[in-house]
Structure formats: C-alpha cells, structure tokens
PDB file of C-alpha atoms and ligand atoms in Angstrom:
ATOM      1  CA  UNK A   1      -8.350  11.812 -19.163  1.00 84.00           C
ATOM      2  CA  UNK A   2      -9.472   9.639 -16.129  1.00 94.00           C
ATOM      3  CA  UNK A   3      -6.431   8.623 -14.049  1.00 98.00           C
ATOM      4  CA  UNK A   4      -6.390   5.492 -11.995  1.00 98.00           C
ATOM      5  CA  UNK A   5      -4.141   4.424  -9.168  1.00 98.00           C
ATOM      6  CA  UNK A   6      -3.784   0.683  -9.843  1.00 99.00           C
ATOM      7  CA  UNK A   7       0.055   0.344  -9.184  1.00 98.00           C
ATOM      8  CA  UNK A   8       2.297   2.667  -7.390  1.00 99.00           C
ATOM      9  CA  UNK A   9       4.067   3.866 -10.806  1.00 98.00           C
ATOM     10  CA  UNK A  10       0.841   5.141 -11.890  1.00 98.00           C
ATOM     11  CA  UNK A  11       2.025   8.412 -10.198  1.00 98.00           C
ATOM     12  CA  UNK A  12       5.287  10.097 -11.594  1.00 98.00           C
ATOM     13  CA  UNK A  13       7.666  11.254  -9.040  1.00 98.00           C
ATOM     14  CA  UNK A  14       6.475  14.918  -9.169  1.00 98.00           C
ATOM     15  CA  UNK A  15       2.770  13.589  -8.868  1.00 98.00           C
ATOM     16  CA  UNK A  16       3.613  11.457  -5.956  1.00 98.00           C
ATOM     17  CA  UNK A  17       5.116  14.287  -4.260  1.00 98.00           C
ATOM     18  CA  UNK A  18       1.898  16.486  -4.909  1.00 98.00           C
ATOM     19  CA  UNK A  19      -0.288  13.685  -3.291  1.00 98.00           C
ATOM     20  CA  UNK A  20       2.218  13.368  -0.228  1.00 98.00           C
ATOM     21  CA  UNK A  21       2.001  17.434   0.071  1.00 98.00           C
ATOM     22  CA  UNK A  22      -1.850  17.097  -0.106  1.00 98.00           C
ATOM     23  CA  UNK A  23      -1.831  14.200   2.521  1.00 99.00           C
ATOM     24  CA  UNK A  24       0.109  16.357   4.856  1.00 98.00           C
ATOM     25  CA  UNK A  25      -2.155  19.253   4.385  1.00 98.00           C
ATOM     26  CA  UNK A  26      -5.143  16.944   4.933  1.00 99.00           C
ATOM     27  CA  UNK A  27      -3.622  15.755   8.283  1.00 98.00           C
ATOM     28  CA  UNK A  28      -3.439  19.392   9.322  1.00 98.00           C
ATOM     29  CA  UNK A  29      -6.898  20.329   8.174  1.00 98.00           C
ATOM     30  CA  UNK A  30      -9.306  17.356   7.925  1.00 98.00           C
ATOM     31  CA  UNK A  31     -12.069  18.999   5.738  1.00 98.00           C
ATOM     32  CA  UNK A  32      -9.395  20.939   3.669  1.00 98.00           C
ATOM     33  CA  UNK A  33     -11.332  20.018   0.339  1.00 97.00           C
ATOM     34  CA  UNK A  34     -14.669  18.427  -0.396  1.00 98.00           C
ATOM     35  CA  UNK A  35     -14.583  17.000  -3.874  1.00 98.00           C
ATOM     36  CA  UNK A  36     -17.379  14.819  -3.121  1.00 98.00           C
ATOM     37  CA  UNK A  37     -19.749  17.435  -1.338  1.00 98.00           C
ATOM     38  CA  UNK A  38     -23.257  16.744  -2.665  1.00 97.00           C
ATOM     39  CA  UNK A  39     -23.383  13.939  -1.346  1.00 96.00           C
ATOM     40  CA  UNK A  40     -21.696  12.019  -4.088  1.00 98.00           C
ATOM     41  CA  UNK A  41     -20.862   8.300  -3.868  1.00 98.00           C
ATOM     42  CA  UNK A  42     -17.688   6.307  -3.817  1.00 98.00           C
ATOM     43  CA  UNK A  43     -18.016   2.449  -4.290  1.00 98.00           C
ATOM     44  CA  UNK A  44     -15.669   0.664  -2.109  1.00 98.00           C
ATOM     45  CA  UNK A  45     -15.735  -2.869  -2.836  1.00 98.00           C
ATOM     46  CA  UNK A  46     -14.141  -5.646  -1.051  1.00 98.00           C
ATOM     47  CA  UNK A  47     -13.475  -9.331  -2.274  1.00 97.00           C
ATOM     48  CA  UNK A  48     -10.925  -9.773   0.874  1.00 98.00           C
ATOM     49  CA  UNK A  49     -11.449  -8.891   4.550  1.00 97.00           C
ATOM     50  CA  UNK A  50     -10.135  -5.533   5.748  1.00 98.00           C
ATOM     51  CA  UNK A  51     -10.217  -3.344   8.971  1.00 98.00           C
ATOM     52  CA  UNK A  52      -7.816  -0.607   8.076  1.00 98.00           C
ATOM     53  CA  UNK A  53      -8.743   0.039   4.312  1.00 98.00           C
ATOM     54  CA  UNK A  54     -12.607  -0.289   5.106  1.00 98.00           C
ATOM     55  CA  UNK A  55     -12.417   2.146   7.975  1.00 98.00           C
ATOM     56  CA  UNK A  56      -9.958   4.609   6.312  1.00 99.00           C
ATOM     57  CA  UNK A  57     -11.949   4.765   2.968  1.00 99.00           C
ATOM     58  CA  UNK A  58     -15.250   5.237   4.898  1.00 98.00           C
ATOM     59  CA  UNK A  59     -13.861   7.986   7.065  1.00 98.00           C
ATOM     60  CA  UNK A  60     -12.167   9.578   4.008  1.00 98.00           C
ATOM     61  CA  UNK A  61     -14.976   9.709   1.721  1.00 98.00           C
ATOM     62  CA  UNK A  62     -17.180  11.138   4.364  1.00 98.00           C
ATOM     63  CA  UNK A  63     -14.560  13.786   5.182  1.00 98.00           C
ATOM     64  CA  UNK A  64     -14.497  14.657   1.418  1.00 98.00           C
ATOM     65  CA  UNK A  65     -18.270  15.202   1.663  1.00 98.00           C
ATOM     66  CA  UNK A  66     -19.354  12.063   0.183  1.00 98.00           C
ATOM     67  CA  UNK A  67     -21.181   8.772   0.739  1.00 98.00           C
ATOM     68  CA  UNK A  68     -19.176   5.554   1.165  1.00 98.00           C
ATOM     69  CA  UNK A  69     -20.941   2.676  -0.425  1.00 98.00           C
ATOM     70  CA  UNK A  70     -19.328  -0.415   1.070  1.00 98.00           C
ATOM     71  CA  UNK A  71     -19.929  -3.518  -1.225  1.00 97.00           C
ATOM     72  CA  UNK A  72     -18.665  -7.075  -1.478  1.00 95.00           C
ATOM     73  CA  UNK A  73     -18.566  -9.541  -4.214  1.00 89.00           C
ATOM     74  CA  UNK A  74     -20.583 -12.140  -2.166  1.00 90.00           C
ATOM     75  CA  UNK A  75     -23.692  -9.895  -1.587  1.00 93.00           C
ATOM     76  CA  UNK A  76     -23.629  -8.215  -5.144  1.00 96.00           C
ATOM     77  CA  UNK A  77     -23.735  -9.651  -8.643  1.00 95.00           C
ATOM     78  CA  UNK A  78     -19.717  -9.543  -8.662  1.00 95.00           C
ATOM     79  CA  UNK A  79     -17.525 -12.409  -8.257  1.00 89.00           C
ATOM     80  CA  UNK A  80     -18.159 -14.217 -11.573  1.00 87.00           C
ATOM     81  CA  UNK A  81     -21.766 -13.639 -11.554  1.00 94.00           C
ATOM     82  CA  UNK A  82     -21.486 -10.451 -13.930  1.00 97.00           C
ATOM     83  CA  UNK A  83     -18.526  -9.442 -15.783  1.00 97.00           C
ATOM     84  CA  UNK A  84     -16.137  -6.898 -14.522  1.00 98.00           C
ATOM     85  CA  UNK A  85     -16.498  -4.987 -17.617  1.00 98.00           C
ATOM     86  CA  UNK A  86     -20.411  -4.653 -17.223  1.00 98.00           C
ATOM     87  CA  UNK A  87     -19.883  -3.877 -13.499  1.00 98.00           C
ATOM     88  CA  UNK A  88     -17.544  -0.913 -14.488  1.00 98.00           C
ATOM     89  CA  UNK A  89     -19.973   0.437 -17.024  1.00 98.00           C
ATOM     90  CA  UNK A  90     -22.863   0.661 -14.446  1.00 98.00           C
ATOM     91  CA  UNK A  91     -21.034   1.721 -11.447  1.00 98.00           C
ATOM     92  CA  UNK A  92     -19.506   4.643 -13.689  1.00 98.00           C
ATOM     93  CA  UNK A  93     -23.283   5.895 -14.164  1.00 98.00           C
ATOM     94  CA  UNK A  94     -24.001   5.925 -10.384  1.00 98.00           C
ATOM     95  CA  UNK A  95     -20.726   6.777  -8.578  1.00 98.00           C
ATOM     96  CA  UNK A  96     -17.860   9.153  -8.728  1.00 98.00           C
ATOM     97  CA  UNK A  97     -14.888   6.875  -7.953  1.00 98.00           C
ATOM     98  CA  UNK A  98     -14.345   3.062  -7.611  1.00 98.00           C
ATOM     99  CA  UNK A  99     -12.243   1.391  -4.725  1.00 98.00           C
ATOM    100  CA  UNK A 100     -11.642  -2.166  -5.209  1.00 98.00           C
ATOM    101  CA  UNK A 101      -9.822  -4.744  -2.989  1.00 98.00           C
ATOM    102  CA  UNK A 102      -9.499  -7.958  -4.978  1.00 98.00           C
ATOM    103  CA  UNK A 103      -7.355 -11.224  -6.048  1.00 98.00           C
ATOM    104  CA  UNK A 104      -6.163 -10.962  -9.502  1.00 98.00           C
ATOM    105  CA  UNK A 105      -4.503  -7.591 -10.730  1.00 98.00           C
ATOM    106  CA  UNK A 106      -6.061  -8.183 -14.041  1.00 98.00           C
ATOM    107  CA  UNK A 107      -9.594  -7.665 -12.691  1.00 98.00           C
ATOM    108  CA  UNK A 108      -8.503  -4.150 -11.763  1.00 98.00           C
ATOM    109  CA  UNK A 109      -6.943  -3.413 -15.281  1.00 98.00           C
ATOM    110  CA  UNK A 110     -10.491  -4.513 -16.741  1.00 98.00           C
ATOM    111  CA  UNK A 111     -12.272  -2.443 -14.263  1.00 98.00           C
ATOM    112  CA  UNK A 112     -10.155   0.535 -15.138  1.00 98.00           C
ATOM    113  CA  UNK A 113     -10.358  -0.075 -18.815  1.00 98.00           C
ATOM    114  CA  UNK A 114     -14.267  -0.066 -18.580  1.00 98.00           C
ATOM    115  CA  UNK A 115     -14.747   2.558 -16.205  1.00 98.00           C
ATOM    116  CA  UNK A 116     -15.355   6.364 -16.918  1.00 98.00           C
ATOM    117  CA  UNK A 117     -14.557   7.334 -13.139  1.00 98.00           C
ATOM    118  CA  UNK A 118     -11.100   6.898 -11.399  1.00 98.00           C
ATOM    119  CA  UNK A 119     -10.419   3.294 -10.102  1.00 98.00           C
ATOM    120  CA  UNK A 120      -8.133   2.854  -6.936  1.00 99.00           C
ATOM    121  CA  UNK A 121      -6.444  -0.350  -6.068  1.00 99.00           C
ATOM    122  CA  UNK A 122      -6.990  -0.952  -2.504  1.00 98.00           C
ATOM    123  CA  UNK A 123      -4.973  -4.177  -2.774  1.00 98.00           C
ATOM    124  CA  UNK A 124      -4.614  -6.903  -5.267  1.00 98.00           C
ATOM    125  CA  UNK A 125      -2.460  -9.947  -5.116  1.00 98.00           C
ATOM    126  CA  UNK A 126       0.329  -8.013  -6.757  1.00 98.00           C
ATOM    127  CA  UNK A 127       0.213  -4.462  -5.282  1.00 99.00           C
ATOM    128  CA  UNK A 128      -1.083  -2.310  -2.402  1.00 99.00           C
ATOM    129  CA  UNK A 129      -0.457   1.263  -3.385  1.00 99.00           C
ATOM    130  CA  UNK A 130      -2.454   3.033  -0.979  1.00 99.00           C
ATOM    131  CA  UNK A 131      -0.519   1.594   1.986  1.00 99.00           C
ATOM    132  CA  UNK A 132       2.694   2.704   0.225  1.00 99.00           C
ATOM    133  CA  UNK A 133       1.500   6.309   0.210  1.00 99.00           C
ATOM    134  CA  UNK A 134       0.609   6.063   3.976  1.00 99.00           C
ATOM    135  CA  UNK A 135       4.049   4.553   4.645  1.00 99.00           C
ATOM    136  CA  UNK A 136       5.800   7.282   2.762  1.00 99.00           C
ATOM    137  CA  UNK A 137       3.912   9.992   4.666  1.00 99.00           C
ATOM    138  CA  UNK A 138       4.937   8.392   7.963  1.00 99.00           C
ATOM    139  CA  UNK A 139       8.598   8.128   6.932  1.00 99.00           C
ATOM    140  CA  UNK A 140       8.558  11.680   5.686  1.00 98.00           C
ATOM    141  CA  UNK A 141       7.033  12.953   9.096  1.00 98.00           C
ATOM    142  CA  UNK A 142       9.858  11.055  10.928  1.00 98.00           C
ATOM    143  CA  UNK A 143      12.790  11.817   8.637  1.00 98.00           C
ATOM    144  CA  UNK A 144      11.982  15.134   7.026  1.00 97.00           C
ATOM    145  CA  UNK A 145      12.564  13.864   3.606  1.00 96.00           C
ATOM    146  CA  UNK A 146      12.539  10.660   1.513  1.00 98.00           C
ATOM    147  CA  UNK A 147      14.963  11.233  -1.203  1.00 97.00           C
ATOM    148  CA  UNK A 148      18.172   9.455  -0.427  1.00 98.00           C
ATOM    149  CA  UNK A 149      16.851   7.466   2.585  1.00 98.00           C
ATOM    150  CA  UNK A 150      17.445   3.420   2.725  1.00 99.00           C
ATOM    151  CA  UNK A 151      14.427   1.380   3.443  1.00 99.00           C
ATOM    152  CA  UNK A 152      14.593  -2.489   3.909  1.00 99.00           C
ATOM    153  CA  UNK A 153      11.531  -4.688   3.641  1.00 99.00           C
ATOM    154  CA  UNK A 154      12.043  -8.131   5.274  1.00 98.00           C
ATOM    155  CA  UNK A 155       9.938 -11.292   4.598  1.00 98.00           C
ATOM    156  CA  UNK A 156       7.819 -12.207   1.515  1.00 98.00           C
ATOM    157  CA  UNK A 157       9.607 -10.308  -1.269  1.00 98.00           C
ATOM    158  CA  UNK A 158       7.343 -11.870  -3.673  1.00 98.00           C
ATOM    159  CA  UNK A 159       3.945 -10.368  -2.140  1.00 98.00           C
ATOM    160  CA  UNK A 160       2.003  -7.269  -2.890  1.00 98.00           C
ATOM    161  CA  UNK A 161       3.763  -5.219  -0.328  1.00 99.00           C
ATOM    162  CA  UNK A 162       7.200  -6.223  -1.723  1.00 98.00           C
ATOM    163  CA  UNK A 163       6.195  -5.299  -5.172  1.00 99.00           C
ATOM    164  CA  UNK A 164       4.648  -1.852  -4.145  1.00 99.00           C
ATOM    165  CA  UNK A 165       7.701  -1.030  -2.019  1.00 99.00           C
ATOM    166  CA  UNK A 166       9.864  -1.448  -4.893  1.00 99.00           C
ATOM    167  CA  UNK A 167       7.750   0.745  -7.286  1.00 99.00           C
ATOM    168  CA  UNK A 168       6.635   3.560  -4.709  1.00 99.00           C
ATOM    169  CA  UNK A 169       9.680   3.866  -2.848  1.00 99.00           C
ATOM    170  CA  UNK A 170      11.941   4.080  -6.061  1.00 99.00           C
ATOM    171  CA  UNK A 171       9.492   6.706  -7.302  1.00 99.00           C
ATOM    172  CA  UNK A 172      10.386   8.665  -4.139  1.00 99.00           C
ATOM    173  CA  UNK A 173      14.045   8.399  -4.741  1.00 98.00           C
ATOM    174  CA  UNK A 174      14.567   6.169  -2.024  1.00 99.00           C
ATOM    175  CA  UNK A 175      17.226   3.054  -1.791  1.00 99.00           C
ATOM    176  CA  UNK A 176      14.948   0.268  -1.478  1.00 99.00           C
ATOM    177  CA  UNK A 177      16.093  -3.273  -0.306  1.00 98.00           C
ATOM    178  CA  UNK A 178      14.083  -6.418  -0.252  1.00 98.00           C
ATOM    179  CA  UNK A 179      15.206  -9.431   1.914  1.00 98.00           C
ATOM    180  CA  UNK A 180      13.428 -12.825   1.458  1.00 98.00           C
ATOM    181  CA  UNK A 181      14.349 -16.552   1.136  1.00 98.00           C
ATOM    182  CA  UNK A 182      14.868 -18.112  -2.349  1.00 97.00           C
ATOM    183  CA  UNK A 183      11.982 -19.023  -4.112  1.00 97.00           C
ATOM    184  CA  UNK A 184      10.297 -15.850  -2.738  1.00 98.00           C
ATOM    185  CA  UNK A 185      11.942 -13.104  -4.811  1.00 98.00           C
ATOM    186  CA  UNK A 186       9.919 -10.336  -6.280  1.00 98.00           C
ATOM    187  CA  UNK A 187       8.614 -10.461  -9.943  1.00 98.00           C
ATOM    188  CA  UNK A 188      11.521  -9.804 -12.437  1.00 98.00           C
ATOM    189  CA  UNK A 189       9.556  -7.387 -14.432  1.00 98.00           C
ATOM    190  CA  UNK A 190       8.611  -5.174 -11.300  1.00 98.00           C
ATOM    191  CA  UNK A 191      12.273  -5.373 -10.285  1.00 98.00           C
ATOM    192  CA  UNK A 192      13.245  -4.148 -13.789  1.00 98.00           C
ATOM    193  CA  UNK A 193      10.596  -1.335 -13.603  1.00 99.00           C
ATOM    194  CA  UNK A 194      11.670  -0.257 -10.193  1.00 99.00           C
ATOM    195  CA  UNK A 195      15.203   0.068 -11.449  1.00 98.00           C
ATOM    196  CA  UNK A 196      14.283   2.025 -14.439  1.00 98.00           C
ATOM    197  CA  UNK A 197      12.529   4.402 -12.043  1.00 98.00           C
ATOM    198  CA  UNK A 198      15.227   4.662  -9.479  1.00 98.00           C
ATOM    199  CA  UNK A 199      17.669   5.479 -12.324  1.00 98.00           C
ATOM    200  CA  UNK A 200      15.567   8.517 -12.872  1.00 98.00           C
ATOM    201  CA  UNK A 201      14.873   9.628  -9.235  1.00 98.00           C
ATOM    202  CA  UNK A 202      18.487   8.893  -7.816  1.00 98.00           C
ATOM    203  CA  UNK A 203      17.400   5.892  -5.906  1.00 98.00           C
ATOM    204  CA  UNK A 204      18.350   2.188  -6.097  1.00 98.00           C
ATOM    205  CA  UNK A 205      16.968  -1.268  -5.796  1.00 98.00           C
ATOM    206  CA  UNK A 206      18.742  -4.263  -4.185  1.00 98.00           C
ATOM    207  CA  UNK A 207      17.477  -7.707  -3.543  1.00 98.00           C
ATOM    208  CA  UNK A 208      19.081  -9.858  -0.812  1.00 98.00           C
ATOM    209  CA  UNK A 209      18.606 -13.138   0.785  1.00 98.00           C
ATOM    210  CA  UNK A 210      20.612 -12.329   4.041  1.00 98.00           C
ATOM    211  CA  UNK A 211      18.313 -10.071   6.250  1.00 98.00           C
ATOM    212  CA  UNK A 212      21.253  -8.848   8.278  1.00 98.00           C
ATOM    213  CA  UNK A 213      23.178  -7.413   5.352  1.00 98.00           C
ATOM    214  CA  UNK A 214      19.841  -6.045   3.890  1.00 98.00           C
ATOM    215  CA  UNK A 215      19.185  -4.037   7.059  1.00 98.00           C
ATOM    216  CA  UNK A 216      22.720  -2.830   7.538  1.00 98.00           C
ATOM    217  CA  UNK A 217      22.534   1.037   7.858  1.00 96.00           C
ATOM    218  CA  UNK A 218      18.841   1.053   6.924  1.00 98.00           C
ATOM    219  CA  UNK A 219      16.786   4.148   7.874  1.00 98.00           C
ATOM    220  CA  UNK A 220      13.520   2.184   8.020  1.00 99.00           C
ATOM    221  CA  UNK A 221      12.751  -1.603   8.460  1.00 99.00           C
ATOM    222  CA  UNK A 222       9.509  -2.903   7.308  1.00 99.00           C
ATOM    223  CA  UNK A 223       7.801  -6.328   7.405  1.00 99.00           C
ATOM    224  CA  UNK A 224       4.519  -7.908   6.449  1.00 99.00           C
ATOM    225  CA  UNK A 225       2.668 -11.168   7.065  1.00 98.00           C
ATOM    226  CA  UNK A 226       4.279 -14.259   5.886  1.00 98.00           C
ATOM    227  CA  UNK A 227       0.729 -15.476   4.643  1.00 98.00           C
ATOM    228  CA  UNK A 228      -1.037 -13.094   2.746  1.00 98.00           C
ATOM    229  CA  UNK A 229      -4.766 -13.310   2.057  1.00 98.00           C
ATOM    230  CA  UNK A 230      -5.406 -16.012  -0.511  1.00 98.00           C
ATOM    231  CA  UNK A 231      -2.190 -17.985   0.582  1.00 98.00           C
ATOM    232  CA  UNK A 232      -3.963 -19.788   4.005  1.00 98.00           C
ATOM    233  CA  UNK A 233      -3.161 -23.299   2.574  1.00 98.00           C
ATOM    234  CA  UNK A 234       0.502 -22.602   2.376  1.00 98.00           C
ATOM    235  CA  UNK A 235       0.679 -21.258   6.089  1.00 98.00           C
ATOM    236  CA  UNK A 236       2.901 -24.286   7.382  1.00 98.00           C
ATOM    237  CA  UNK A 237       5.357 -24.304   4.859  1.00 97.00           C
ATOM    238  CA  UNK A 238       5.759 -20.527   4.860  1.00 98.00           C
ATOM    239  CA  UNK A 239       6.274 -20.367   8.580  1.00 98.00           C
ATOM    240  CA  UNK A 240       8.821 -23.071   8.323  1.00 97.00           C
ATOM    241  CA  UNK A 241      10.501 -21.147   5.403  1.00 98.00           C
ATOM    242  CA  UNK A 242      10.422 -17.496   6.777  1.00 98.00           C
ATOM    243  CA  UNK A 243      11.579 -17.961  10.195  1.00 98.00           C
ATOM    244  CA  UNK A 244      15.107 -16.486   9.632  1.00 98.00           C
ATOM    245  CA  UNK A 245      13.378 -13.324   8.301  1.00 98.00           C
ATOM    246  CA  UNK A 246      11.596 -12.419  11.786  1.00 98.00           C
ATOM    247  CA  UNK A 247      12.265  -8.788  12.694  1.00 99.00           C
ATOM    248  CA  UNK A 248      13.593  -8.945  16.053  1.00 98.00           C
ATOM    249  CA  UNK A 249      15.437  -6.508  18.419  1.00 98.00           C
ATOM    250  CA  UNK A 250      18.603  -8.289  17.207  1.00 98.00           C
ATOM    251  CA  UNK A 251      17.798  -7.712  13.566  1.00 98.00           C
ATOM    252  CA  UNK A 252      17.056  -4.050  14.361  1.00 98.00           C
ATOM    253  CA  UNK A 253      20.280  -3.548  15.965  1.00 98.00           C
ATOM    254  CA  UNK A 254      22.112  -3.813  12.525  1.00 98.00           C
ATOM    255  CA  UNK A 255      20.014  -0.842  11.253  1.00 98.00           C
ATOM    256  CA  UNK A 256      20.764   2.757  11.846  1.00 98.00           C
ATOM    257  CA  UNK A 257      20.343   3.752  15.695  1.00 98.00           C
ATOM    258  CA  UNK A 258      17.456   6.171  14.686  1.00 98.00           C
ATOM    259  CA  UNK A 259      15.889   3.368  12.506  1.00 98.00           C
ATOM    260  CA  UNK A 260      12.151   3.443  12.412  1.00 99.00           C
ATOM    261  CA  UNK A 261      10.074  -0.061  11.815  1.00 99.00           C
ATOM    262  CA  UNK A 262       6.868  -0.187   9.921  1.00 99.00           C
ATOM    263  CA  UNK A 263       4.318  -2.667   9.090  1.00 99.00           C
ATOM    264  CA  UNK A 264       1.015  -2.488   7.046  1.00 98.00           C
ATOM    265  CA  UNK A 265      -0.790  -4.357   9.739  1.00 98.00           C
ATOM    266  CA  UNK A 266      -2.453  -6.797  10.712  1.00 98.00           C
ATOM    267  CA  UNK A 267       0.676  -8.127  12.434  1.00 98.00           C
ATOM    268  CA  UNK A 268       1.274 -11.371  13.838  1.00 98.00           C
ATOM    269  CA  UNK A 269       3.792 -10.923  16.732  1.00 98.00           C
ATOM    270  CA  UNK A 270       4.612 -14.721  16.951  1.00 98.00           C
ATOM    271  CA  UNK A 271       5.952 -14.688  13.424  1.00 98.00           C
ATOM    272  CA  UNK A 272       7.041 -11.890  11.356  1.00 98.00           C
ATOM    273  CA  UNK A 273       7.671  -9.335  14.007  1.00 99.00           C
ATOM    274  CA  UNK A 274       8.729  -9.597  17.849  1.00 98.00           C
ATOM    275  CA  UNK A 275       6.694  -7.788  20.282  1.00 98.00           C
ATOM    276  CA  UNK A 276       9.865  -5.747  21.385  1.00 98.00           C
ATOM    277  CA  UNK A 277       9.934  -4.164  17.985  1.00 99.00           C
ATOM    278  CA  UNK A 278       6.420  -3.464  17.067  1.00 99.00           C
ATOM    279  CA  UNK A 279       5.455  -2.284  20.543  1.00 98.00           C
ATOM    280  CA  UNK A 280       8.971  -0.714  21.043  1.00 98.00           C
ATOM    281  CA  UNK A 281      10.133   2.954  20.581  1.00 98.00           C
ATOM    282  CA  UNK A 282      11.349   2.502  17.060  1.00 98.00           C
ATOM    283  CA  UNK A 283       7.695   1.495  15.896  1.00 99.00           C
ATOM    284  CA  UNK A 284       5.619   4.053  13.921  1.00 99.00           C
ATOM    285  CA  UNK A 285       2.817   1.527  13.160  1.00 99.00           C
ATOM    286  CA  UNK A 286       0.136   3.496  14.682  1.00 99.00           C
ATOM    287  CA  UNK A 287       1.005   6.518  12.639  1.00 99.00           C
ATOM    288  CA  UNK A 288       1.253   4.507   9.805  1.00 99.00           C
ATOM    289  CA  UNK A 289      -2.191   3.178  10.185  1.00 99.00           C
ATOM    290  CA  UNK A 290      -3.741   6.707  10.710  1.00 99.00           C
ATOM    291  CA  UNK A 291      -1.985   8.052   7.625  1.00 99.00           C
ATOM    292  CA  UNK A 292      -4.174   5.733   5.626  1.00 99.00           C
ATOM    293  CA  UNK A 293      -6.937   8.194   5.949  1.00 99.00           C
ATOM    294  CA  UNK A 294      -4.874  11.239   5.092  1.00 99.00           C
ATOM    295  CA  UNK A 295      -2.957   9.797   2.254  1.00 99.00           C
ATOM    296  CA  UNK A 296      -6.036   8.035   0.617  1.00 99.00           C
ATOM    297  CA  UNK A 297      -8.120  11.404   1.006  1.00 99.00           C
ATOM    298  CA  UNK A 298      -5.213  13.098  -0.669  1.00 99.00           C
ATOM    299  CA  UNK A 299      -5.150  10.592  -3.541  1.00 99.00           C
ATOM    300  CA  UNK A 300      -9.013  10.547  -4.166  1.00 99.00           C
ATOM    301  CA  UNK A 301      -8.993  14.442  -4.225  1.00 98.00           C
ATOM    302  CA  UNK A 302      -6.160  14.231  -6.468  1.00 98.00           C
ATOM    303  CA  UNK A 303      -7.689  11.857  -9.067  1.00 98.00           C
ATOM    304  CA  UNK A 304     -11.117  13.428  -8.891  1.00 98.00           C
ATOM    305  CA  UNK A 305      -9.634  16.746  -9.800  1.00 95.00           C
ATOM    306  CA  UNK A 306      -8.491  15.220 -13.065  1.00 91.00           C
ATOM    307  CA  UNK A 307     -11.787  13.184 -13.873  1.00 83.00           C
TER     308      UNK A 307
HETATM  309  N1   CP B   1      -3.000  -2.745   5.869  1.00 95.45           N
HETATM  310  C1   CP B   1      -4.279  -2.886   5.561  1.00 95.45           C
HETATM  311  O1   CP B   1      -4.503  -2.906   4.373  1.00 95.45           O
HETATM  312  O2   CP B   1      -5.032  -3.433   6.494  1.00 95.45           O
HETATM  313  P1   CP B   1      -6.553  -4.112   6.286  1.00 95.45           P
HETATM  314  O3   CP B   1      -6.285  -5.267   5.570  1.00 95.45           O
HETATM  315  O4   CP B   1      -7.077  -4.134   7.586  1.00 95.45           O
HETATM  316  O5   CP B   1      -7.257  -3.115   5.397  1.00 95.45           O
HETATM  317  N1  NVA B   2       0.430  -8.964   2.139  1.00 95.45           N
HETATM  318  C1  NVA B   2      -0.913  -8.870   3.015  1.00 95.45           C
HETATM  319  C2  NVA B   2      -1.251  -7.315   3.220  1.00 95.45           C
HETATM  320  C3  NVA B   2      -2.456  -7.201   4.082  1.00 95.45           C
HETATM  321  C4  NVA B   2      -2.860  -5.555   4.385  1.00 95.45           C
HETATM  322  C5  NVA B   2      -2.170  -9.531   2.255  1.00 95.45           C
HETATM  323  O1  NVA B   2      -2.298  -9.408   1.059  1.00 95.45           O
HETATM  324  O2  NVA B   2      -2.788 -10.251   2.879  1.00 95.45           O
END
C-alpha cells in the first residue's frame, strides 16, 4: 500500500529510525540510491513561499536520479480552480511522488486519499514533518543518540513546528517540552497523541508557560518565527505577546552547558532569537538546514520503495 508522510506520526518509531539511518547514509554517500532514475518526475507544489524546501527538494530529487517539477497554485489549475481530488488523480498518472506545501492540512489528506503515489507534506498550517526529520538528524549528529534527550521548543507552541516537535520527538523517545504564552497552546488532540506515543517510546511531553523552567537542563533549545505564513495580519499583536519567549544568551544559560540551538529558519534576529545565540557556538542551524536535503532524500527513497 502506498505510504504518505502527512504528519510526523505517520512513521512508527522503528520506521523513523530507519529513515534517519538512511539520511545519515545519504549524507556520507550522496548518490547512494537512485529510485527516480529514468528520469522519473516528482511534483513539488508550493502554495506558500520557500527557500530551503524548494532548494532541498530540487537538489534531493535530482540526486535520486529524478526531475523536480516545481509548481505553484497560481500558475496551475490548483488553488480552488480544480478540485484537489481531480488534481491528485491526474498527477498520479504522470509523476512518482507528490510533495506539497499548503495551508489547510485537510487539503493534504484529500490529496493523499485520491493519489496512487506517495504524498509528502512539505509544510501545512498544522505540521512540518520534513523539518523534524532534519532536526532529529542534526541532534543525533551532535549528541550521538536521541532516546532520552530533552528538547525544549520556545515560542509559538500552537504552530506547525510546535505540533510536529510533539509528535516527531515523542516518536524518537525524547522528552519534548513546549513553552508558549497562554492562548498559544498546542492542539489538545495532538498533545494527547504525542503523550500516547511517548508512553510507548519512553519519552515524555510537557507544556509550559514559563520559558526558564522549560529550558532548565535541556539538551536542545529550539524556536521558530512568531508569525507563521498566513498570520501576517496578526504580526503586531503576536510580537507584543511573544516578547518574553525570545531565546537570548540568558535563556540559554538555564539549559545544559552543552545544549545546542536549532531554528528551522527563516529567522528574525530582532524577535524570536538574539544574534548571540543563532550566530553563536551553540547554534547548529546551518547543519540543520543542510540536513533537509539528506533527510528528505531518505524519506523519498523509503516511501518510493513501498509504493
Ligand atoms: N524551514 C523551511 O521550511 O524553510 P523554507 O520556508 O525556506 O522552505
Ligand atoms: N512556522 C513557520 C515555519 C516556516 C518554515 C511558518 O509556517 O511560516
């Protein structure tokens, strides 16, 4: 049966480990596997802007032997002009895999339900599972293992990154903590799913409002923009609310001495992270960005082998 990657818990703990092993192998050997040799085509569709996702999928698909077809909803019949289900049926006849960055997560579910080729979520309003695989690869490179580590995500705990950290890091057997202001809590059903996964993997899930308590003795401190794509009109209110959640050198001093700092990027140094942190010695953000290529190649190869 065709497998998809729409949210982080679409991979079981054992499957996530397989994909991360393969990601490390691709990093050592760029052309390790060529499942798109032919050249077969991957549709890479954007309803929102992107630098890393666009480049990493373009490079990754080419490395796998394939042709990345970059599309967007404005210049195609997508975006309300043609139904998602009809689009999925047509694309399935022409391409080997569909990668889509969009707004409502339900659209991805409809695409997957009507596609006969694997569908990858390259960011929806609710999840960003490709980023989480790259983050896990980065943390594993730095710390040697994932199981039992504590990671704290500070900022907008209600956004796609917050939700994906909950599911993806719980799957990895990590202790995942989220800290955000009241009114920006993660969705209750996702917290519940993450707690259920953590109970199986030996991890844990904690939700805080106090950023200092949340980063105490953390192995990794993570943040993201306070204003996600689609929330631009809320910018002023969000910046006023999220101020106490800025990751500064002082906040980092409450984490473990060897704690690392991650950010999916793009970063706003005047808001969610201070330059001394993102440009300082604890930051691994450039490895994290590079690992998008390796992790996504592993994910695509893994899914294509099961299609
Ligand atoms: N982190 C991330 O997905 O970056 P882009 O929005 O540039 O793709
Ligand atoms: N939360 C951010 C992530 C960007 C990669 C957004 O959705 O805009």
